[in-house]
Amino acid sequence: MPSRAVLLALLALAVAPSGAAAASWSAPQALTRAGDVFSPALANGTNGGVAVAYLRQLGGTSRVELRNGTLSGSLRAPVVLDSSTHAIFDPAVTINFDGRSVVAWRRFFEGNHRVRATSVRRDGHVGAVKQLSGGGESAYEPAFLPAADGQTYLGWPRRTFGQFVPFANGAFQPFASSPGAAIGTSPVAAVDATGAIVLVWTSGGQV
């Protein structure tokens, strides 16, 4: 059975003068060459940076990997952020205003799915991996919130509540929790220009 690989291709969609040739995709680049790869996640930064996170299975081991760099240059070699013989799911990635790639994922640990996260500098240096959700009940798919204040915020639902954590000064900060962000309430969240988290959810057939 052929292995699954992550591919990257570009399409320039800038406004062109009338009569100019239509935009076309670049030739695809293979970002992985061994193992089976799943769940790619992509982020572009305002500084021209790009980051691709994905899950790779090699033998009986699941790994979270990241390649970062610039679209105008090249992507650095993959860095392994986490590995386990248990299940790993749902990588998410964003690029902080300082150019760091911030990555989150879920990993099965001691009876529950936990959210773990780290950051990777533009030079490829990987920060400490933090286990952000505790035990008691599983955490579900992490996502980075749209933020009007230019900062980075990560959120994830759990069975009876949800959690949100900002990333600032190169580290994850203390998090906030809300029962309105539980997995069964279909929560959506964003951050306004003052740094306040705006949360919307369903309850009793109402929003």
Short mmCIF file of C-alpha atoms in Angstrom, two decimals:
data_model
loop_
_atom_site.label_atom_id
_atom_site.label_comp_id
_atom_site.label_asym_id
_atom_site.label_seq_id
_atom_site.Cartn_x
_atom_site.Cartn_y
_atom_site.Cartn_z
CA MET A 1 0.00 0.00 0.00
CA PRO A 2 1.52 3.39 -0.97
CA SER A 3 2.23 5.79 1.86
CA ARG A 4 0.29 9.00 2.29
CA ALA A 5 2.36 12.18 1.90
CA VAL A 6 1.78 15.89 2.52
CA LEU A 7 2.02 18.03 -0.62
CA LEU A 8 2.33 21.81 -0.96
CA ALA A 9 1.40 23.96 -3.97
CA LEU A 10 0.98 27.72 -4.45
CA LEU A 11 -1.48 29.86 -6.44
CA ALA A 12 -0.89 33.60 -6.85
CA LEU A 13 -4.23 35.44 -6.65
CA ALA A 14 -3.05 39.06 -6.55
CA VAL A 15 -5.07 41.48 -8.70
CA ALA A 16 -3.54 41.48 -12.18
CA PRO A 17 -3.90 44.01 -15.02
CA SER A 18 -6.63 43.40 -17.58
CA GLY A 19 -5.47 40.92 -20.19
CA ALA A 20 -2.77 39.38 -18.00
CA ALA A 21 -2.40 35.63 -17.97
CA ALA A 22 -4.52 33.74 -15.44
CA ALA A 23 -2.85 32.60 -12.23
CA SER A 24 -1.61 29.02 -12.15
CA TRP A 25 -0.62 26.59 -9.45
CA SER A 26 3.03 25.92 -8.79
CA ALA A 27 4.36 22.38 -9.09
CA PRO A 28 3.52 20.46 -5.90
CA GLN A 29 6.29 19.78 -3.40
CA ALA A 30 6.31 16.62 -1.29
CA LEU A 31 6.85 17.59 2.35
CA THR A 32 7.08 13.99 3.62
CA ARG A 33 8.53 10.85 2.06
CA ALA A 34 8.08 8.03 4.56
CA GLY A 35 5.24 6.65 6.64
CA ASP A 36 1.55 7.55 6.49
CA VAL A 37 0.59 11.20 7.02
CA PHE A 38 -2.76 12.59 8.17
CA SER A 39 -4.49 15.81 9.22
CA PRO A 40 -2.28 18.55 7.74
CA ALA A 41 -2.77 22.05 9.18
CA LEU A 42 -1.44 25.25 7.58
CA ALA A 43 -0.74 28.79 8.81
CA ASN A 44 0.61 31.90 7.09
CA GLY A 45 2.17 34.78 9.01
CA THR A 46 2.10 38.49 8.23
CA ASN A 47 5.91 38.40 8.07
CA GLY A 48 5.89 35.99 5.11
CA GLY A 49 6.29 32.89 7.26
CA VAL A 50 4.48 29.62 6.68
CA ALA A 51 4.03 26.59 8.92
CA VAL A 52 2.67 23.13 8.16
CA ALA A 53 1.84 20.71 10.98
CA TYR A 54 0.71 17.12 10.45
CA LEU A 55 0.52 13.66 11.99
CA ARG A 56 2.87 10.96 10.76
CA GLN A 57 2.74 7.24 11.53
CA LEU A 58 6.03 5.38 11.32
CA GLY A 59 5.78 1.77 12.35
CA GLY A 60 3.69 1.67 15.50
CA THR A 61 4.46 5.26 16.53
CA SER A 62 2.34 8.37 15.95
CA ARG A 63 4.19 11.69 15.68
CA VAL A 64 3.28 15.36 15.48
CA GLU A 65 5.67 17.14 13.12
CA LEU A 66 6.13 20.70 11.88
CA ARG A 67 7.89 22.27 8.94
CA ASN A 68 8.25 26.05 8.95
CA GLY A 69 9.98 28.64 6.83
CA THR A 70 8.87 31.01 4.06
CA LEU A 71 7.01 30.45 0.82
CA SER A 72 9.53 32.63 -1.00
CA GLY A 73 12.41 30.54 0.34
CA SER A 74 12.16 27.00 1.63
CA LEU A 75 10.69 25.02 4.50
CA ARG A 76 13.09 23.69 7.13
CA ALA A 77 13.46 19.99 7.80
CA PRO A 78 10.67 18.46 9.91
CA VAL A 79 10.88 18.74 13.68
CA VAL A 80 9.13 16.15 15.84
CA LEU A 81 7.01 17.84 18.51
CA ASP A 82 5.56 14.73 20.19
CA SER A 83 5.45 10.97 19.66
CA SER A 84 3.50 8.15 21.23
CA THR A 85 2.41 4.56 20.69
CA HIS A 86 -1.07 5.79 21.71
CA ALA A 87 -3.37 7.88 19.56
CA ILE A 88 -2.56 11.48 18.62
CA PHE A 89 -5.16 13.65 16.88
CA ASP A 90 -6.13 17.06 15.54
CA PRO A 91 -3.02 19.20 15.04
CA ALA A 92 -3.67 22.95 14.81
CA VAL A 93 -1.12 25.64 13.98
CA THR A 94 -0.90 29.42 13.85
CA ILE A 95 1.94 31.93 13.52
CA ASN A 96 2.36 34.41 16.35
CA PHE A 97 3.16 38.06 15.62
CA ASP A 98 6.82 37.42 16.58
CA GLY A 99 7.14 34.71 13.91
CA ARG A 100 6.90 31.70 16.23
CA SER A 101 4.76 28.79 15.05
CA VAL A 102 2.37 27.79 17.83
CA VAL A 103 1.10 24.21 17.55
CA ALA A 104 -1.51 22.26 19.53
CA TRP A 105 -2.78 18.68 19.31
CA ARG A 106 -4.57 15.96 21.30
CA ARG A 107 -2.81 12.94 22.80
CA PHE A 108 -4.25 10.02 24.76
CA PHE A 109 -2.70 9.94 28.22
CA GLU A 110 -3.76 8.12 31.41
CA GLY A 111 -7.34 7.43 30.34
CA ASN A 112 -8.18 10.77 28.68
CA HIS A 113 -7.42 12.77 25.58
CA ARG A 114 -5.30 15.78 26.62
CA VAL A 115 -4.43 18.95 24.73
CA ARG A 116 -0.69 19.53 24.41
CA ALA A 117 1.04 22.46 22.76
CA THR A 118 4.38 24.06 22.05
CA SER A 119 5.98 26.81 19.97
CA VAL A 120 8.71 26.68 17.35
CA ARG A 121 10.90 29.68 16.58
CA ARG A 122 11.70 30.72 13.02
CA ASP A 123 15.16 29.17 13.42
CA GLY A 124 13.57 25.78 14.19
CA HIS A 125 14.15 25.78 17.95
CA VAL A 126 11.32 23.90 19.70
CA GLY A 127 10.03 25.15 23.05
CA ALA A 128 8.90 22.98 25.94
CA VAL A 129 5.79 20.88 25.31
CA LYS A 130 3.01 21.84 27.73
CA GLN A 131 0.11 19.58 28.68
CA LEU A 132 -2.65 22.18 28.87
CA SER A 133 -5.68 20.08 29.82
CA GLY A 134 -5.80 17.88 32.89
CA GLY A 135 -7.54 14.58 33.67
CA GLY A 136 -11.08 13.79 34.69
CA GLU A 137 -12.62 14.15 31.23
CA SER A 138 -11.27 14.25 27.70
CA ALA A 139 -10.43 17.35 25.73
CA TYR A 140 -11.57 17.67 22.14
CA GLU A 141 -10.26 19.34 18.98
CA PRO A 142 -8.12 22.42 19.79
CA ALA A 143 -8.43 25.52 17.61
CA PHE A 144 -6.81 28.93 17.48
CA LEU A 145 -9.30 31.78 17.85
CA PRO A 146 -9.71 34.66 15.39
CA ALA A 147 -8.28 37.61 17.32
CA ALA A 148 -8.63 41.31 16.54
CA ASP A 149 -5.96 42.32 19.08
CA GLY A 150 -3.11 40.64 17.17
CA GLN A 151 -2.42 38.09 19.92
CA THR A 152 -2.62 34.29 19.87
CA TYR A 153 -5.38 32.42 21.72
CA LEU A 154 -6.07 28.69 21.84
CA GLY A 155 -9.35 27.09 22.86
CA TRP A 156 -10.75 23.57 23.15
CA PRO A 157 -14.00 21.99 24.42
CA ARG A 158 -14.26 19.31 27.06
CA ARG A 159 -17.29 17.23 28.04
CA THR A 160 -18.78 19.68 30.56
CA PHE A 161 -16.84 22.90 29.93
CA GLY A 162 -14.34 24.53 27.60
CA GLN A 163 -10.96 26.15 28.14
CA PHE A 164 -9.11 29.10 26.59
CA VAL A 165 -5.45 30.04 26.94
CA PRO A 166 -3.47 32.99 25.52
CA PHE A 167 0.08 32.67 24.26
CA ALA A 168 2.21 35.71 25.16
CA ASN A 169 5.89 36.48 25.81
CA GLY A 170 6.83 33.11 24.36
CA ALA A 171 4.73 31.07 26.80
CA PHE A 172 1.20 29.86 27.48
CA GLN A 173 -0.54 31.98 30.10
CA PRO A 174 -3.17 31.03 32.75
CA PHE A 175 -6.37 29.87 31.11
CA ALA A 176 -10.06 30.65 31.54
CA SER A 177 -12.93 28.13 31.58
CA SER A 178 -16.63 28.30 30.70
CA PRO A 179 -19.49 25.74 30.83
CA GLY A 180 -20.82 27.41 27.68
CA ALA A 181 -17.88 26.03 25.71
CA ALA A 182 -18.54 22.31 26.38
CA ILE A 183 -18.41 19.90 23.44
CA GLY A 184 -22.20 19.43 23.32
CA THR A 185 -23.00 23.15 23.04
CA SER A 186 -21.41 23.79 19.60
CA PRO A 187 -19.26 26.65 20.93
CA VAL A 188 -17.63 29.27 18.71
CA ALA A 189 -15.34 31.99 20.05
CA ALA A 190 -13.35 35.00 18.88
CA VAL A 191 -11.34 37.76 20.55
CA ASP A 192 -12.12 41.47 20.19
CA ALA A 193 -9.66 44.34 19.93
CA THR A 194 -9.50 44.73 23.73
CA GLY A 195 -8.53 41.07 24.31
CA ALA A 196 -11.99 40.03 25.53
CA ILE A 197 -13.12 36.54 24.45
CA VAL A 198 -16.57 36.56 22.84
CA LEU A 199 -18.26 33.15 23.20
CA VAL A 200 -21.44 31.91 21.48
CA TRP A 201 -23.05 28.51 22.16
CA THR A 202 -26.37 26.64 21.93
CA SER A 203 -28.58 25.67 24.86
CA GLY A 204 -32.13 24.34 24.91
CA GLY A 205 -32.60 24.97 21.19
CA GLN A 206 -31.45 28.58 21.49
CA VAL A 207 -28.22 30.41 20.73
#
